[in-house]
JSON list of C-alpha atoms in Angstrom, two decimals:
[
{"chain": "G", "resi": 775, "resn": "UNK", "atom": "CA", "xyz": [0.00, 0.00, 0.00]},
{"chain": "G", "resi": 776, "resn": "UNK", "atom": "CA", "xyz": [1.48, 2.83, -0.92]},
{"chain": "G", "resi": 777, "resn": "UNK", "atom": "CA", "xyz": [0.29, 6.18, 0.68]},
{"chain": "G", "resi": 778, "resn": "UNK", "atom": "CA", "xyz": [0.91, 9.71, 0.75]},
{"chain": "G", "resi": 779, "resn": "UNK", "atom": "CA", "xyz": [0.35, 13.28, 3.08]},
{"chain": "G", "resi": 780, "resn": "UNK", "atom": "CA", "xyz": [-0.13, 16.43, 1.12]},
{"chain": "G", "resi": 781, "resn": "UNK", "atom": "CA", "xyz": [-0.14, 19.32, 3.07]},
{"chain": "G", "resi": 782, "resn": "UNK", "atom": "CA", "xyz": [-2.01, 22.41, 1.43]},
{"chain": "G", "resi": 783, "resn": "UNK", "atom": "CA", "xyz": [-1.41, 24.99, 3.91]},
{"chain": "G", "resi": 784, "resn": "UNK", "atom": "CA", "xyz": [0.38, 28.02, 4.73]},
{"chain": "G", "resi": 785, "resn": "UNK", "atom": "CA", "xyz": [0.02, 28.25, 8.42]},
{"chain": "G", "resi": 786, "resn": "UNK", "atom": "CA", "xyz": [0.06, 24.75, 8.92]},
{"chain": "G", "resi": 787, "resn": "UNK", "atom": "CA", "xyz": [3.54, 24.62, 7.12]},
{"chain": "G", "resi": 788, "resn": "UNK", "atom": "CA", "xyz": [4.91, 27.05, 9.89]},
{"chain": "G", "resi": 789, "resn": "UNK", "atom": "CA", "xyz": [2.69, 25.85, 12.83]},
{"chain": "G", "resi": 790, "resn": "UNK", "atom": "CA", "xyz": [5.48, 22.88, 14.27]},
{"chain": "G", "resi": 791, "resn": "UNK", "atom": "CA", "xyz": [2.90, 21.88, 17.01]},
{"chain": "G", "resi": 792, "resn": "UNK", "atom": "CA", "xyz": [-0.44, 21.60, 14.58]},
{"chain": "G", "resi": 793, "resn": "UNK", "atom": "CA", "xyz": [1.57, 19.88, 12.31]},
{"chain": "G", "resi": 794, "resn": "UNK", "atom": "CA", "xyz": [3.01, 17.13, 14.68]},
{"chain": "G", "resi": 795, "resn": "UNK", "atom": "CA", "xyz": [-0.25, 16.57, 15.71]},
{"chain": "G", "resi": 796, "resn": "UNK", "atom": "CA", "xyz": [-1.45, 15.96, 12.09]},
{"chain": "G", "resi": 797, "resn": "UNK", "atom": "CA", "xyz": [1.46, 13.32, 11.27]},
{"chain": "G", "resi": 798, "resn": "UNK", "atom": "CA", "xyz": [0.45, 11.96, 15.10]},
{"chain": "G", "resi": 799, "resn": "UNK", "atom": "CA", "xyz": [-3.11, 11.45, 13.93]},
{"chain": "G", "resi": 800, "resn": "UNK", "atom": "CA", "xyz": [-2.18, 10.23, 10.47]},
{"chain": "G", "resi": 801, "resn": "UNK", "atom": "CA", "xyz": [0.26, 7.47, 11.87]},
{"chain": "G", "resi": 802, "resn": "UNK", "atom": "CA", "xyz": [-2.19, 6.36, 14.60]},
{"chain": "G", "resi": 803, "resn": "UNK", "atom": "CA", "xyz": [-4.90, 5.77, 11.66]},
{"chain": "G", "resi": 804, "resn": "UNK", "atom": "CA", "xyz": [-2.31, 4.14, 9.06]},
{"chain": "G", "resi": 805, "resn": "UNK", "atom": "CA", "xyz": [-0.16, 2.54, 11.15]},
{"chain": "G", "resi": 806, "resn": "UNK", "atom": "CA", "xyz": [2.88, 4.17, 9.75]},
{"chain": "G", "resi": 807, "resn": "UNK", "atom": "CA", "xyz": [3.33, 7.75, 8.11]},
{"chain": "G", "resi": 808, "resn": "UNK", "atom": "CA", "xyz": [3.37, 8.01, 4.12]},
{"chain": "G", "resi": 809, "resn": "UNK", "atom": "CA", "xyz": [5.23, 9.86, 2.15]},
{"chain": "G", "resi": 810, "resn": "UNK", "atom": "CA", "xyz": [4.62, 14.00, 2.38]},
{"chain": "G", "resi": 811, "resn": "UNK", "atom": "CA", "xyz": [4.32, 16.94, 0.26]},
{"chain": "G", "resi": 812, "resn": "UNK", "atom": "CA", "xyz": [4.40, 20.48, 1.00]},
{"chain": "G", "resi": 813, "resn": "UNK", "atom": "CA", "xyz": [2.36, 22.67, -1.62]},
{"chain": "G", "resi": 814, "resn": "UNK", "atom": "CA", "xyz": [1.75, 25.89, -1.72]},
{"chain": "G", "resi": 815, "resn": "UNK", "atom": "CA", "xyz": [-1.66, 27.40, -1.60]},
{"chain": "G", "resi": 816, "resn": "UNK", "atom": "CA", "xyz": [-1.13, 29.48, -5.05]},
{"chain": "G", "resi": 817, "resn": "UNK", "atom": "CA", "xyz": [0.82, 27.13, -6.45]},
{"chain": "G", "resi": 818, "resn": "UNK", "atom": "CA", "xyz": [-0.54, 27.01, -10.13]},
{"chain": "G", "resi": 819, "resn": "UNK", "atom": "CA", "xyz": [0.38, 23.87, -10.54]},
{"chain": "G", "resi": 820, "resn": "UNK", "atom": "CA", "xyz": [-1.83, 22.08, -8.46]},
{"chain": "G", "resi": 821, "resn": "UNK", "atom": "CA", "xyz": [-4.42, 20.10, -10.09]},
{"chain": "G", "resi": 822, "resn": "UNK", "atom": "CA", "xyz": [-1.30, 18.42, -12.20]},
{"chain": "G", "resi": 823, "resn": "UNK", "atom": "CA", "xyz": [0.65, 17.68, -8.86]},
{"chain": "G", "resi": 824, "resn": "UNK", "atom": "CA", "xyz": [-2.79, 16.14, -7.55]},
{"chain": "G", "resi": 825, "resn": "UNK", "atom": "CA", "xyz": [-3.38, 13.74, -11.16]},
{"chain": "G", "resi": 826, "resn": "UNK", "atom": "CA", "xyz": [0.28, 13.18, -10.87]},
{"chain": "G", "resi": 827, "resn": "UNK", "atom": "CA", "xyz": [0.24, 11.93, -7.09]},
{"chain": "G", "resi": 828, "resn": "UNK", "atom": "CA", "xyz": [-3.02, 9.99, -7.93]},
{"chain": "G", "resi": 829, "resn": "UNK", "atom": "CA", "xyz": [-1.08, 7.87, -10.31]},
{"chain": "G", "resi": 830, "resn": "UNK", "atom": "CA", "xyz": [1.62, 7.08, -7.75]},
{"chain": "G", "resi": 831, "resn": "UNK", "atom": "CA", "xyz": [-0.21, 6.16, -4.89]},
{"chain": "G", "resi": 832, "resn": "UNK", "atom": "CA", "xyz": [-3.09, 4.36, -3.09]},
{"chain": "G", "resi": 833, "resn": "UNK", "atom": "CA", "xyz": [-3.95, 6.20, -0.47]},
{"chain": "G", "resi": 834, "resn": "UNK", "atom": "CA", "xyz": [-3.71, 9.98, -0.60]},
{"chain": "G", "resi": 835, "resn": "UNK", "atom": "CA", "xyz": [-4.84, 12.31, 2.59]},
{"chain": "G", "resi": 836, "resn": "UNK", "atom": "CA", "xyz": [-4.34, 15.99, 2.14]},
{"chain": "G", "resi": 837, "resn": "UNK", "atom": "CA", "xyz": [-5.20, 18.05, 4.79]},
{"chain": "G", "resi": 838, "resn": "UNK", "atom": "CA", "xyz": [-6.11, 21.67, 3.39]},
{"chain": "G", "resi": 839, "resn": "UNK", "atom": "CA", "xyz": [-6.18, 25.14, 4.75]},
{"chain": "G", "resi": 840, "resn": "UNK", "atom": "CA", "xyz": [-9.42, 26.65, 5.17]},
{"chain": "G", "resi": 841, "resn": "UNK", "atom": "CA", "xyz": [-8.75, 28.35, 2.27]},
{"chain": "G", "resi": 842, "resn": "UNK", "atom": "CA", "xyz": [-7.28, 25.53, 0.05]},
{"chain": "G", "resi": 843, "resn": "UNK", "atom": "CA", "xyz": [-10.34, 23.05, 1.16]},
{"chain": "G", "resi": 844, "resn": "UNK", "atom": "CA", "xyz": [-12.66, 24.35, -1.60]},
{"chain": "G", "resi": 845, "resn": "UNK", "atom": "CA", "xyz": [-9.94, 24.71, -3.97]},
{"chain": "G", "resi": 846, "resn": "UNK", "atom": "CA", "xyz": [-9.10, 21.18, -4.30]},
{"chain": "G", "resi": 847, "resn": "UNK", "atom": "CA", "xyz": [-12.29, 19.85, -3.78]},
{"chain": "G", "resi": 848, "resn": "UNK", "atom": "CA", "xyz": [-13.42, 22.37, -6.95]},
{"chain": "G", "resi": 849, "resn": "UNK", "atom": "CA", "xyz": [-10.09, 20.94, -8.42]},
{"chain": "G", "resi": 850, "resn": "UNK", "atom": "CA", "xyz": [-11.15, 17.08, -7.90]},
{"chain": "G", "resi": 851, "resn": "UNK", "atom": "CA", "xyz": [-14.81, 17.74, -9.57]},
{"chain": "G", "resi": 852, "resn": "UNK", "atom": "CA", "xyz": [-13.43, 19.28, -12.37]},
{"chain": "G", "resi": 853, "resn": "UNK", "atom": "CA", "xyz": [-10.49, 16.42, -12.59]},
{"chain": "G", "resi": 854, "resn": "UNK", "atom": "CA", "xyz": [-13.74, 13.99, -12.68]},
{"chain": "G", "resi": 855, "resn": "UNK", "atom": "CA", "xyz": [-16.06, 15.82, -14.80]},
{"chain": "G", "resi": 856, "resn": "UNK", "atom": "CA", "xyz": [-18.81, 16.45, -11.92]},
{"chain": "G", "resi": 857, "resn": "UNK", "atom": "CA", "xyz": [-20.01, 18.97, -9.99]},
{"chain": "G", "resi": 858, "resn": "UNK", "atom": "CA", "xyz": [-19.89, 19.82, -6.33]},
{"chain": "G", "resi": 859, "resn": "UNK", "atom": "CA", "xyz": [-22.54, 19.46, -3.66]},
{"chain": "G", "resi": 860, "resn": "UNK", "atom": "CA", "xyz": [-23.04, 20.49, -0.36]},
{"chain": "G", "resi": 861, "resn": "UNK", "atom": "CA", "xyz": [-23.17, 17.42, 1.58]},
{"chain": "G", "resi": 862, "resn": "UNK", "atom": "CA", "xyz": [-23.28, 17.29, 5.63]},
{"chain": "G", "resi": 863, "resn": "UNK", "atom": "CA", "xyz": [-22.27, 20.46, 5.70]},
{"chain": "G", "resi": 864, "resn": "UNK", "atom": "CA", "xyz": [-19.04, 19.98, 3.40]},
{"chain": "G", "resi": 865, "resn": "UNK", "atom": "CA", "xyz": [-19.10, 20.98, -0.02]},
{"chain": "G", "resi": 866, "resn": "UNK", "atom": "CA", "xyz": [-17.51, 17.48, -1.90]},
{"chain": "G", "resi": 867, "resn": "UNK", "atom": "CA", "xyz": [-17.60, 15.95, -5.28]},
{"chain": "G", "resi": 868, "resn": "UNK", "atom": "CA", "xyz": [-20.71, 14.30, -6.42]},
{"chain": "G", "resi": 869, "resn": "UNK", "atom": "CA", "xyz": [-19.38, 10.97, -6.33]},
{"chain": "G", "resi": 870, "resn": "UNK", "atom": "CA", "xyz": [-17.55, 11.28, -2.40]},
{"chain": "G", "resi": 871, "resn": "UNK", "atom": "CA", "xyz": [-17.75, 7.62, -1.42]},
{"chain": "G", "resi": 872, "resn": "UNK", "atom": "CA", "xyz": [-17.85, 8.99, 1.99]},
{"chain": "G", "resi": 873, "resn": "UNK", "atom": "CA", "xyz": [-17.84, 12.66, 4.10]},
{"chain": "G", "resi": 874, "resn": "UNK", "atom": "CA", "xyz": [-18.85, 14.29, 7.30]},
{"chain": "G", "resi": 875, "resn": "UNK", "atom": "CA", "xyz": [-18.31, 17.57, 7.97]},
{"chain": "G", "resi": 876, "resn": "UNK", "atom": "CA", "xyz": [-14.83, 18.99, 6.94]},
{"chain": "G", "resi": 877, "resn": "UNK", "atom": "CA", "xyz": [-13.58, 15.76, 5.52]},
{"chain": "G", "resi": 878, "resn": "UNK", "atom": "CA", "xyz": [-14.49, 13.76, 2.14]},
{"chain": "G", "resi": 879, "resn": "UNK", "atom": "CA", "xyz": [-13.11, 10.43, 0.47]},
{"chain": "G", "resi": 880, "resn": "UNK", "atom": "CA", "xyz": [-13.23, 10.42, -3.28]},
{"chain": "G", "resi": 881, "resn": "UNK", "atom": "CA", "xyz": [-11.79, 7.73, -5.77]},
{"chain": "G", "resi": 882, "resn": "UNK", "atom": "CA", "xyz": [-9.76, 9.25, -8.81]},
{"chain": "G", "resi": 883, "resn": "UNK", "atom": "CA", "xyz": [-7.40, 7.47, -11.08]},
{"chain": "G", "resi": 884, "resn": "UNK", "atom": "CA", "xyz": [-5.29, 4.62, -8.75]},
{"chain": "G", "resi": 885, "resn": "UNK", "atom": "CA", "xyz": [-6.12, 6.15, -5.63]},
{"chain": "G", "resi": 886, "resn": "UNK", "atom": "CA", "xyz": [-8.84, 7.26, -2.68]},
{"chain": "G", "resi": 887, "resn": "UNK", "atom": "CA", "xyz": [-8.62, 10.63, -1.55]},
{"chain": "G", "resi": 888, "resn": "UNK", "atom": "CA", "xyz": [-9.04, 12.15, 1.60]},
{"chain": "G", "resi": 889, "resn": "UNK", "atom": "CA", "xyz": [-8.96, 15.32, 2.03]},
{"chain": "G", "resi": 890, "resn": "UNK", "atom": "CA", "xyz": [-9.46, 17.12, 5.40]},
{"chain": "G", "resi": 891, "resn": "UNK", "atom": "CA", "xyz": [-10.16, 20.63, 6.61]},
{"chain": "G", "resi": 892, "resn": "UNK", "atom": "CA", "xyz": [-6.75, 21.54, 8.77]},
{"chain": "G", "resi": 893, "resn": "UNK", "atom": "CA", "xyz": [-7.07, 24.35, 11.08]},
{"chain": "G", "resi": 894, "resn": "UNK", "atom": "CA", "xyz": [-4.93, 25.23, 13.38]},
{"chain": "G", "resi": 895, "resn": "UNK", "atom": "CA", "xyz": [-5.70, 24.95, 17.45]},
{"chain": "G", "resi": 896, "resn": "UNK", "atom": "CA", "xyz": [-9.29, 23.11, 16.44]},
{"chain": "G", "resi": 897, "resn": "UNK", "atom": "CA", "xyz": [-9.73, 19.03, 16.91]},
{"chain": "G", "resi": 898, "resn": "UNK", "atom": "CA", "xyz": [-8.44, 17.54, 13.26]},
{"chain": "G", "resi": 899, "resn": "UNK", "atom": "CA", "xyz": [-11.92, 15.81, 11.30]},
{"chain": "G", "resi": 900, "resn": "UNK", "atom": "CA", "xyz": [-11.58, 11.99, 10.89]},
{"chain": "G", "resi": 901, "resn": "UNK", "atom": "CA", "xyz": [-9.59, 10.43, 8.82]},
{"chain": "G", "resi": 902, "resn": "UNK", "atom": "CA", "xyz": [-12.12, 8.53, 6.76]},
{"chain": "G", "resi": 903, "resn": "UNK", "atom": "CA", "xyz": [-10.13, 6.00, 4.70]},
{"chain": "G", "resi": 904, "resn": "UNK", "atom": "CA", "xyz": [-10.62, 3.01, 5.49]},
{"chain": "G", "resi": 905, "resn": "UNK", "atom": "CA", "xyz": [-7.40, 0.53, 4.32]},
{"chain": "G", "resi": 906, "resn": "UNK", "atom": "CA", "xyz": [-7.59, -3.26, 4.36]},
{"chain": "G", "resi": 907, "resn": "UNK", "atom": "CA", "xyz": [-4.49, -5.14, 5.82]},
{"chain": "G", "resi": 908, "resn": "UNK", "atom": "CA", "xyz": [-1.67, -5.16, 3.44]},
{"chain": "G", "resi": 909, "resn": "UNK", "atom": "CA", "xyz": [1.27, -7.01, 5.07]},
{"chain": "G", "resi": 910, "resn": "UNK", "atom": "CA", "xyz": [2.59, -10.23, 5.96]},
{"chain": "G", "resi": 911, "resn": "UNK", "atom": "CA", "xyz": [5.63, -11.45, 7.04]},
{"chain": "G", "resi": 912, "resn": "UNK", "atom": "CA", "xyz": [6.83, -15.06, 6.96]},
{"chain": "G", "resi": 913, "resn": "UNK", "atom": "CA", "xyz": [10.35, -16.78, 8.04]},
{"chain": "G", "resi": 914, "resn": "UNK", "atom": "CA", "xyz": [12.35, -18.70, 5.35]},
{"chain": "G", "resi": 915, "resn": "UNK", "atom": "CA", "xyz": [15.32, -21.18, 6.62]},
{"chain": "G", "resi": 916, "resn": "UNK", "atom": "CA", "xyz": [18.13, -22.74, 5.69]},
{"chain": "G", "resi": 917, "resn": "UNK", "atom": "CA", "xyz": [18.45, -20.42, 2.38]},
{"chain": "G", "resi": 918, "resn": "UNK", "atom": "CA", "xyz": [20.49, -16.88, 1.73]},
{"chain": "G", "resi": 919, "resn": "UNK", "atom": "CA", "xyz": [18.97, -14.27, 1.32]},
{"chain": "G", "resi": 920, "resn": "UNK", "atom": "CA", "xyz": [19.88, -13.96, -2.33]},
{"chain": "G", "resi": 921, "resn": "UNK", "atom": "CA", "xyz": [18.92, -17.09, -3.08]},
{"chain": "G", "resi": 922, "resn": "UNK", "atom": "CA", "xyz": [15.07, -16.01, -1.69]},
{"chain": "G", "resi": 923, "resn": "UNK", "atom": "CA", "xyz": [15.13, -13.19, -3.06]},
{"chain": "G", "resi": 924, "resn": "UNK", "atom": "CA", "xyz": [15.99, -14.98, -6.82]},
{"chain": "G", "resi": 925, "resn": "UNK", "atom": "CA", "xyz": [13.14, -17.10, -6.42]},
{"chain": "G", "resi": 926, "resn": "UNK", "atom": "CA", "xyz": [10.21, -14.80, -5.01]},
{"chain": "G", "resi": 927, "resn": "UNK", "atom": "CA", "xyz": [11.62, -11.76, -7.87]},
{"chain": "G", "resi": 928, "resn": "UNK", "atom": "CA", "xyz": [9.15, -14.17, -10.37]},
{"chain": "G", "resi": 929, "resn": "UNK", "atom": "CA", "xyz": [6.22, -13.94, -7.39]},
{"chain": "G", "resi": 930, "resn": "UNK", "atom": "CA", "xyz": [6.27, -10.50, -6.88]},
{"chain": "G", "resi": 931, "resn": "UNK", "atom": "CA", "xyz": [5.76, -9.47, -10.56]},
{"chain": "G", "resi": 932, "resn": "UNK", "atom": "CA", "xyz": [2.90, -12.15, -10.62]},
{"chain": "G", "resi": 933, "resn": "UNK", "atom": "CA", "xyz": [0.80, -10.84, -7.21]},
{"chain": "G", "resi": 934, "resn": "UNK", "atom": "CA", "xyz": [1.48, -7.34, -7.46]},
{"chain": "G", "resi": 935, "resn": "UNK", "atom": "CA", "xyz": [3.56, -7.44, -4.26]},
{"chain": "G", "resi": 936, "resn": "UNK", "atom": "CA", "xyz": [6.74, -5.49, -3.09]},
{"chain": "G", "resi": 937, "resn": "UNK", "atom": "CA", "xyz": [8.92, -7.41, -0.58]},
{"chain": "G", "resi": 938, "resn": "UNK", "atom": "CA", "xyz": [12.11, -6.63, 1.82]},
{"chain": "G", "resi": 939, "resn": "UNK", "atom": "CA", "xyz": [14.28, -9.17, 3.18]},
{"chain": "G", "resi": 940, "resn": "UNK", "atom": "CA", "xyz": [16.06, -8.91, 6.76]},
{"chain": "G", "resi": 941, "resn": "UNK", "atom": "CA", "xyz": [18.76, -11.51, 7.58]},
{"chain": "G", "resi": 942, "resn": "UNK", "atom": "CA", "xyz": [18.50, -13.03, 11.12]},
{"chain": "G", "resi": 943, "resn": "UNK", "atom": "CA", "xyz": [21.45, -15.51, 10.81]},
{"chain": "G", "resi": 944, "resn": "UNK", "atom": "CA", "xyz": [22.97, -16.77, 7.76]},
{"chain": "G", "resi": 945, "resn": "UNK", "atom": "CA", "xyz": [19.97, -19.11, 7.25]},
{"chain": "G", "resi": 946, "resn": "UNK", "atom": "CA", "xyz": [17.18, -17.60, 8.69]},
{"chain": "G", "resi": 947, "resn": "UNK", "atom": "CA", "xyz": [15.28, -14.78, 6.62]},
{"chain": "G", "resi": 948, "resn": "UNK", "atom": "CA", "xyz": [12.52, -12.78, 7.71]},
{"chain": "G", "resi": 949, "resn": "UNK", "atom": "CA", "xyz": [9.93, -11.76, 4.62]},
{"chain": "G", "resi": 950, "resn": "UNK", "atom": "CA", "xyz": [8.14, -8.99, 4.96]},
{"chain": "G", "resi": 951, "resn": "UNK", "atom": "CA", "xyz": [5.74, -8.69, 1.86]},
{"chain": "G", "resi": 952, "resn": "UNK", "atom": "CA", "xyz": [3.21, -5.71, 1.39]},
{"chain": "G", "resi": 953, "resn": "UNK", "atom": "CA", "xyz": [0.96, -5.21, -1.51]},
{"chain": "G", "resi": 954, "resn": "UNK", "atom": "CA", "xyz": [-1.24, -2.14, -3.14]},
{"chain": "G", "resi": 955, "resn": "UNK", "atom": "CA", "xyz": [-4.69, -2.09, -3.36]},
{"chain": "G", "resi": 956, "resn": "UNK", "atom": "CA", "xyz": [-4.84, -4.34, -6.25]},
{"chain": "G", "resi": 957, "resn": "UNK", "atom": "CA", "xyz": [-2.31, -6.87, -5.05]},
{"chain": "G", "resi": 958, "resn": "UNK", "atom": "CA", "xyz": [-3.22, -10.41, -4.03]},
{"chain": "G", "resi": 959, "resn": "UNK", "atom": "CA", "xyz": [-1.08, -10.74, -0.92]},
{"chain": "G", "resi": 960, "resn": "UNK", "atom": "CA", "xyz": [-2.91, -14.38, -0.18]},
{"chain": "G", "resi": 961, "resn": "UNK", "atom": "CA", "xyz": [-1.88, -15.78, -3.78]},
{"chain": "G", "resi": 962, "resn": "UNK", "atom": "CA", "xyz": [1.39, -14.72, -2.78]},
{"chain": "G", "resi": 963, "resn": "UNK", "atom": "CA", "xyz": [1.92, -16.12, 0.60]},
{"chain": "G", "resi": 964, "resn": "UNK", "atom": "CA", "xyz": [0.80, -19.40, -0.85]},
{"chain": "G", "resi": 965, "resn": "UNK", "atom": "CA", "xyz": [2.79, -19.42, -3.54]},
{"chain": "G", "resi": 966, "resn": "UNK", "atom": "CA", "xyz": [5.82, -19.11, -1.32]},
{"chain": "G", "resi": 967, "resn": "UNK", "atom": "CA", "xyz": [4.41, -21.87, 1.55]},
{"chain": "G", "resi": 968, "resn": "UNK", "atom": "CA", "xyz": [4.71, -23.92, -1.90]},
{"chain": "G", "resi": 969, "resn": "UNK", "atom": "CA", "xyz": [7.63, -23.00, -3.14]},
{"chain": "G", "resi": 970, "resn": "UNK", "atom": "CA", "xyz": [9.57, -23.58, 0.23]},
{"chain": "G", "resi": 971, "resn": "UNK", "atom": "CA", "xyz": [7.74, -26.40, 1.94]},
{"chain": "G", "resi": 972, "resn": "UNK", "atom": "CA", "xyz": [8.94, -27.25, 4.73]},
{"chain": "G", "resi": 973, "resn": "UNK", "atom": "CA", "xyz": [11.41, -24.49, 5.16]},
{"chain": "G", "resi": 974, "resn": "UNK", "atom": "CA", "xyz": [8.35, -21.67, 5.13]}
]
């Protein structure tokens, strides 16, 4: 799962205390912080950083200035060829899978979108995507790690899945395998309980 933190906010940029507090809620909901962006409110650019980002990653939350809120919600409906509506008192895209007040998921491109109404000294909205479990980890023995990672290389391609290898000893190798949204992380596992037997 690959997920990012785009921050669209002046004061939040220079507010050290609001924006721990972000990353500390973000972390608690993911489990681990993506990887973040700092844009500027004007920044012309924007609605080609946000189809750009969309392509690179499952999960995007973007917390927005009061200011920058409408913007890129205006800037998603356009993206998606829909209007906007004014739904529990937050003005989304037509096709928000999900909002309450201040905070909206939308699906574009590769990704889900969250984006949240940041304002400094007030209670953060919730974090409203919901992720499904996207890592395992399994032990491999009496092989190198090169030699594990030469035969799960063909299994990754296959499944969709990304893995890193940590060597306990010189035969014992932890797998830790994580997947996107479209990844079959079961398939995966399997494959390698089969392709290791007894030394999964």
């Amino acid at each position: 799962m690959r997920h990012a933190i785009i921050i669209i906010s002046d004061e939040l940029k220079i507010n050290k205390f609001f924006m721990d507090y972000v990353l500390r809620s973000y972390e608690s909901h993911f489990g681990e912080l993506g990887e973040y962006f700092i844009i500027d409110e004007n920044d012309k650019n924007l609605p080609f950083i946000l189809e750009k980002h969309s392509d690179n990653f499952d999960y995007i939350t973007i917390f927005a200035s009061n200011k920058s809120y409408f913007l890129v919600a205006k800037i998603l409906s356009t993206l998606k060829n829909e209007n906007m509506e004014l739904k529990d008192q937050t003005i989304a895209p037509a096709s928000s899978l999900e909002y309450q007040k201040d905070s909206f998921v939308v699906d574009f491109k590769n990704s889900s979108i969250n984006v949240i109404k940041a304002i400094p000294c007030e209670k953060l909205p919730n974090l409203l995507t919901q992720t499904q479990p996207n890592t395992q980890s399994f032990i491999v023995l009496d092989e190198d790690q090169s030699s594990v990672m030469a035969l799960l290389d063909p299994l990754t391609s296959t499944y969709d899945v990304d893995i890193n290898l940590t060597k306990f000893t010189d035969l014992i190798i932890l797998v830790k395998a994580t997947t996107g949204k479209f990844g079959q992380l079961d398939g995966f596992v399997d494959s390698a309980k089969n392709l290791f037997g007894a030394f999964f």
